[in-house]
N, CA, C and O atoms as a DFTB+ gen file, in Angstrom:
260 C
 N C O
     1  1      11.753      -5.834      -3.231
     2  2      10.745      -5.083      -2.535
     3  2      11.415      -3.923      -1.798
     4  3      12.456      -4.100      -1.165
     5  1      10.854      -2.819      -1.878
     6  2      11.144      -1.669      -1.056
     7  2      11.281      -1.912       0.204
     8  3      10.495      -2.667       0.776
     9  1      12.394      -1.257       0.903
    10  2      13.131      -1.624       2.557
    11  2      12.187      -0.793       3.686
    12  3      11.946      -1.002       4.875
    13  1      11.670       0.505       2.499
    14  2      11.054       1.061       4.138
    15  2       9.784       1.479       3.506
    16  3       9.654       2.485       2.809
    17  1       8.944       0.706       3.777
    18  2       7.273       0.152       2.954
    19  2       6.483       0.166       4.895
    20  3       6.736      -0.293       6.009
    21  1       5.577       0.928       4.277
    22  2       4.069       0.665       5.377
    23  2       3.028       0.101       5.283
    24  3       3.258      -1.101       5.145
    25  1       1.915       0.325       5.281
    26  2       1.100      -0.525       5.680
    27  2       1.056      -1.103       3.401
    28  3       1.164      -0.493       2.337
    29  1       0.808      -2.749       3.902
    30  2       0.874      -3.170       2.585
    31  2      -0.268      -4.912       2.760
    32  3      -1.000      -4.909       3.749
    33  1      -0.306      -5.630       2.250
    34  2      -1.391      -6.762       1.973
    35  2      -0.315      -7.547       2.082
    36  3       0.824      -7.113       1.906
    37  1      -0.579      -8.774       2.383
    38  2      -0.300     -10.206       1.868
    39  2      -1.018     -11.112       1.531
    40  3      -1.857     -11.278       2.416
    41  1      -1.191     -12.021       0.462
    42  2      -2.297     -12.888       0.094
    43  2      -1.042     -13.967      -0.249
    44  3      -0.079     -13.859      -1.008
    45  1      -1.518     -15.144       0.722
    46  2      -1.100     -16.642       0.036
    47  2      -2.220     -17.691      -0.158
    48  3      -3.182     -17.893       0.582
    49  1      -1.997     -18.112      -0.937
    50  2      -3.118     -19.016      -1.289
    51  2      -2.569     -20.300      -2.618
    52  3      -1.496     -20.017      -3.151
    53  1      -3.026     -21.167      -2.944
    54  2      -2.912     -22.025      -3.791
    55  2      -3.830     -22.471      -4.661
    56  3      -5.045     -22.441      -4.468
    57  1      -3.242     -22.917      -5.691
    58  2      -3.728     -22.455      -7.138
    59  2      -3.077     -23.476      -7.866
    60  3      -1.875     -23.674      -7.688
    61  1      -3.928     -24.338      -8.896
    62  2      -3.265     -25.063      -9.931
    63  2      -2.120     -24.900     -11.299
    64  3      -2.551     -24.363     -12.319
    65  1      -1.241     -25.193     -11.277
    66  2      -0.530     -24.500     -11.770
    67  2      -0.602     -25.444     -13.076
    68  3      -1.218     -26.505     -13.177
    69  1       0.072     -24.885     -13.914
    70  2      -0.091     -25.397     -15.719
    71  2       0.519     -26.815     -15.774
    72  3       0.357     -27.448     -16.817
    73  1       1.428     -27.561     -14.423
    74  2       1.591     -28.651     -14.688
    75  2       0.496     -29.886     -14.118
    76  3       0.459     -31.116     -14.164
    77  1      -0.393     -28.736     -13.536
    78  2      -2.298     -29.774     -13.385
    79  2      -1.576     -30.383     -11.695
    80  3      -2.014     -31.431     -11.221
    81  1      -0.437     -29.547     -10.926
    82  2      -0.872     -29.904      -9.416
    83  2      -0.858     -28.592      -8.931
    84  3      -0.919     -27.576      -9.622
    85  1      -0.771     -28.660      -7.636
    86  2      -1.288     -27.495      -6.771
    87  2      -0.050     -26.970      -6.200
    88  3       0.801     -27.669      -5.649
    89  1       0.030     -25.253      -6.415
    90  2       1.231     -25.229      -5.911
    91  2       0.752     -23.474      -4.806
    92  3      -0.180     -22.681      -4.945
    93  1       1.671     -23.506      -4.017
    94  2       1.684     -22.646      -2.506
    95  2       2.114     -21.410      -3.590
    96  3       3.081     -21.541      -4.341
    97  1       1.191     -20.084      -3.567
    98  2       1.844     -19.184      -4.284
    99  2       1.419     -17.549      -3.235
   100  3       0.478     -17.366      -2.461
   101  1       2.167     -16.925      -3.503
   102  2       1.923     -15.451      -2.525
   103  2       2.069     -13.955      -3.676
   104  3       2.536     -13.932      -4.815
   105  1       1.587     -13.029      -3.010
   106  2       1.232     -12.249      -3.676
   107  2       1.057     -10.718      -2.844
   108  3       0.112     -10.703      -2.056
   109  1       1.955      -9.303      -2.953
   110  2       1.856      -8.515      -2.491
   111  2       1.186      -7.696      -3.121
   112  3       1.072      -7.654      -4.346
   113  1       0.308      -6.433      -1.726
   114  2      -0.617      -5.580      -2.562
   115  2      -0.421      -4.378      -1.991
   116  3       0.070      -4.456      -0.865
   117  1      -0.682      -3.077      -2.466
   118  2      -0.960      -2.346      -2.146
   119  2      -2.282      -1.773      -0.989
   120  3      -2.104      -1.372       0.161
   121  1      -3.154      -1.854      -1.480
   122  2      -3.901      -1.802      -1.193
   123  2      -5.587      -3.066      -1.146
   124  3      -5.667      -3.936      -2.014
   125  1      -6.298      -2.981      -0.462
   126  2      -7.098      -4.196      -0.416
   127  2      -7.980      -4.153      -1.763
   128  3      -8.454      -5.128      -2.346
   129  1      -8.089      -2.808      -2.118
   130  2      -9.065      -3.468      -3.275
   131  2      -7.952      -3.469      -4.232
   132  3      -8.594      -2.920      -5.129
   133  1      -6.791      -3.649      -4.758
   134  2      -5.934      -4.362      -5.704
   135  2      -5.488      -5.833      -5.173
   136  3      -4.944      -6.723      -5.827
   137  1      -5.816      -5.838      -3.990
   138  2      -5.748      -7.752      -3.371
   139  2      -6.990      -8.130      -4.192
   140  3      -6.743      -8.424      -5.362
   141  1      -8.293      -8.182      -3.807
   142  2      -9.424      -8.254      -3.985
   143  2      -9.465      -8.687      -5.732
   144  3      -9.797      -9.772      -6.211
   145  1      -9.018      -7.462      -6.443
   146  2      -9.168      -7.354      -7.537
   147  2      -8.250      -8.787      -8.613
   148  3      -8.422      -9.327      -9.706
   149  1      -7.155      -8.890      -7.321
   150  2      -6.484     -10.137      -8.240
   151  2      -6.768     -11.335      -7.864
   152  3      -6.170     -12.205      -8.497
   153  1      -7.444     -11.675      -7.088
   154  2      -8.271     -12.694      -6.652
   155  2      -9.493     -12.784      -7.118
   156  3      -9.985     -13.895      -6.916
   157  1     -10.316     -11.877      -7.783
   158  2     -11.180     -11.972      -9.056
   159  2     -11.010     -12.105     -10.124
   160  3     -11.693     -12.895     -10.776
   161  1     -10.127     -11.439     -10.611
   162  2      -9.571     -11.948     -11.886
   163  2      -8.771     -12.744     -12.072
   164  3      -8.420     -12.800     -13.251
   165  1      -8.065     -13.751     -11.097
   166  2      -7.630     -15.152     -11.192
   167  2      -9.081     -15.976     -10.829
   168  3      -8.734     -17.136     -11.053
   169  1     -10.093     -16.022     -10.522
   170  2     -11.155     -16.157     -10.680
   171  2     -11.758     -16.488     -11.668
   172  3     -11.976     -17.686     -11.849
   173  1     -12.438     -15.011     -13.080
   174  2     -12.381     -14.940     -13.541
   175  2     -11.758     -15.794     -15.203
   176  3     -12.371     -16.079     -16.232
   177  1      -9.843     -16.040     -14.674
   178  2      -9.386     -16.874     -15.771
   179  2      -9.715     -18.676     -15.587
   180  3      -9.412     -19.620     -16.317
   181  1     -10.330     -18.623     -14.507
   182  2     -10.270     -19.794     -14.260
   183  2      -9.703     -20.607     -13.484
   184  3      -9.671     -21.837     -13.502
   185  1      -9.083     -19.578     -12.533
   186  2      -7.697     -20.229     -12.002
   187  2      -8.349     -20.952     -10.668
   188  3      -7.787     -21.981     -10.292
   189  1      -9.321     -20.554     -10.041
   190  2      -9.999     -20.859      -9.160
   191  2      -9.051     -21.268      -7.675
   192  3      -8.867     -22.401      -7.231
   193  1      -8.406     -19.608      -6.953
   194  2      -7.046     -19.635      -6.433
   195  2      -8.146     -20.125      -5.024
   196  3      -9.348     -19.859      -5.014
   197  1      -7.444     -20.853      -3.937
   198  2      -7.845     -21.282      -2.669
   199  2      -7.376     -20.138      -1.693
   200  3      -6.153     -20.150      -1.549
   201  1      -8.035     -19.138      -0.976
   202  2      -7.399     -18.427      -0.415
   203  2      -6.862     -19.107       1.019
   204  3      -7.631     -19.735       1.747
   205  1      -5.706     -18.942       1.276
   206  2      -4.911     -19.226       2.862
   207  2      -5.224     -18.054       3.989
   208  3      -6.054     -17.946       4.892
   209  1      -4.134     -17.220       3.479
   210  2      -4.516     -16.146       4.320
   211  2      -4.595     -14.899       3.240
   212  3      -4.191     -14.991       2.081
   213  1      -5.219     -13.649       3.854
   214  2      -5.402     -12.800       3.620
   215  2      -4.648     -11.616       5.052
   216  3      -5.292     -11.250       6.035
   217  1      -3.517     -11.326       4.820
   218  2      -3.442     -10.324       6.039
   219  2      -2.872      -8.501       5.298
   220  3      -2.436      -8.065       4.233
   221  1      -3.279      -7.903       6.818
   222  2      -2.478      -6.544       6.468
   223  2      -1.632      -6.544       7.274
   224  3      -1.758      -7.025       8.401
   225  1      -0.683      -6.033       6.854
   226  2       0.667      -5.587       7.518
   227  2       0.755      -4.546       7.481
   228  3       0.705      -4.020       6.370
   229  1       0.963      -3.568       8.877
   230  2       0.908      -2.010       9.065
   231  2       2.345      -1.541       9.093
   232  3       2.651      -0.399       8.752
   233  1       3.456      -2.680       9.611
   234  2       4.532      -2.132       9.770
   235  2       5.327      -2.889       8.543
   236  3       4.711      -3.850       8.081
   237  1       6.543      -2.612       7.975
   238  2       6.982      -3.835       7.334
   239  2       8.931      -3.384       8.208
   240  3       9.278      -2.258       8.563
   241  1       9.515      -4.260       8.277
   242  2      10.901      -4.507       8.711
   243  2      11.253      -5.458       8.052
   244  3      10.630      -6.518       7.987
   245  1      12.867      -5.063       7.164
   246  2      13.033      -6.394       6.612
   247  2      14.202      -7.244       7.626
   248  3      14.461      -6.488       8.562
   249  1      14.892      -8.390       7.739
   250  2      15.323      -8.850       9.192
   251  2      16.402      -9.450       8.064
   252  3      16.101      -9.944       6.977
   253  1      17.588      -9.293       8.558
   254  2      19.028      -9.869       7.654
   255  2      19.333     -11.053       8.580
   256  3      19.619     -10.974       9.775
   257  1      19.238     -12.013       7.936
   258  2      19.793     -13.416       8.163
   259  2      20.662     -13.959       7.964
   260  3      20.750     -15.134       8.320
């Protein structure tokens, strides 16, 4: 991911995965209607994702550990 990124989406949520349990999955966006849009069309395939959170992030900092 790009080091010096502004305002951007986060979507985590869980979703059945192909081995038939449930697994914690996340997902960065640009913008809200390309969040939106992949949460319909995992929809759509069937995937029927559980949304957790939905946030925006205005600033991003990445933090070395």
């Amino acid at each position: 991911m790009e080091k010096n990124l502004d305002k951007m989406f986060l979507l985590t949520y869980t979703a059945e995965g192909g081995d038939g349990f449930s697994h914690s999955c996340h997902a960065w966006f640009r913008t809200e209607d390309e969040l939106r849009a992949f949460v319909q069309g995992e929809k759509d395939r069937g995937v029927n994702p559980e949304v957790d959170l939905a946030l925006e992030i205005l600033d991003y900092r990445p933090i070395e550990l």
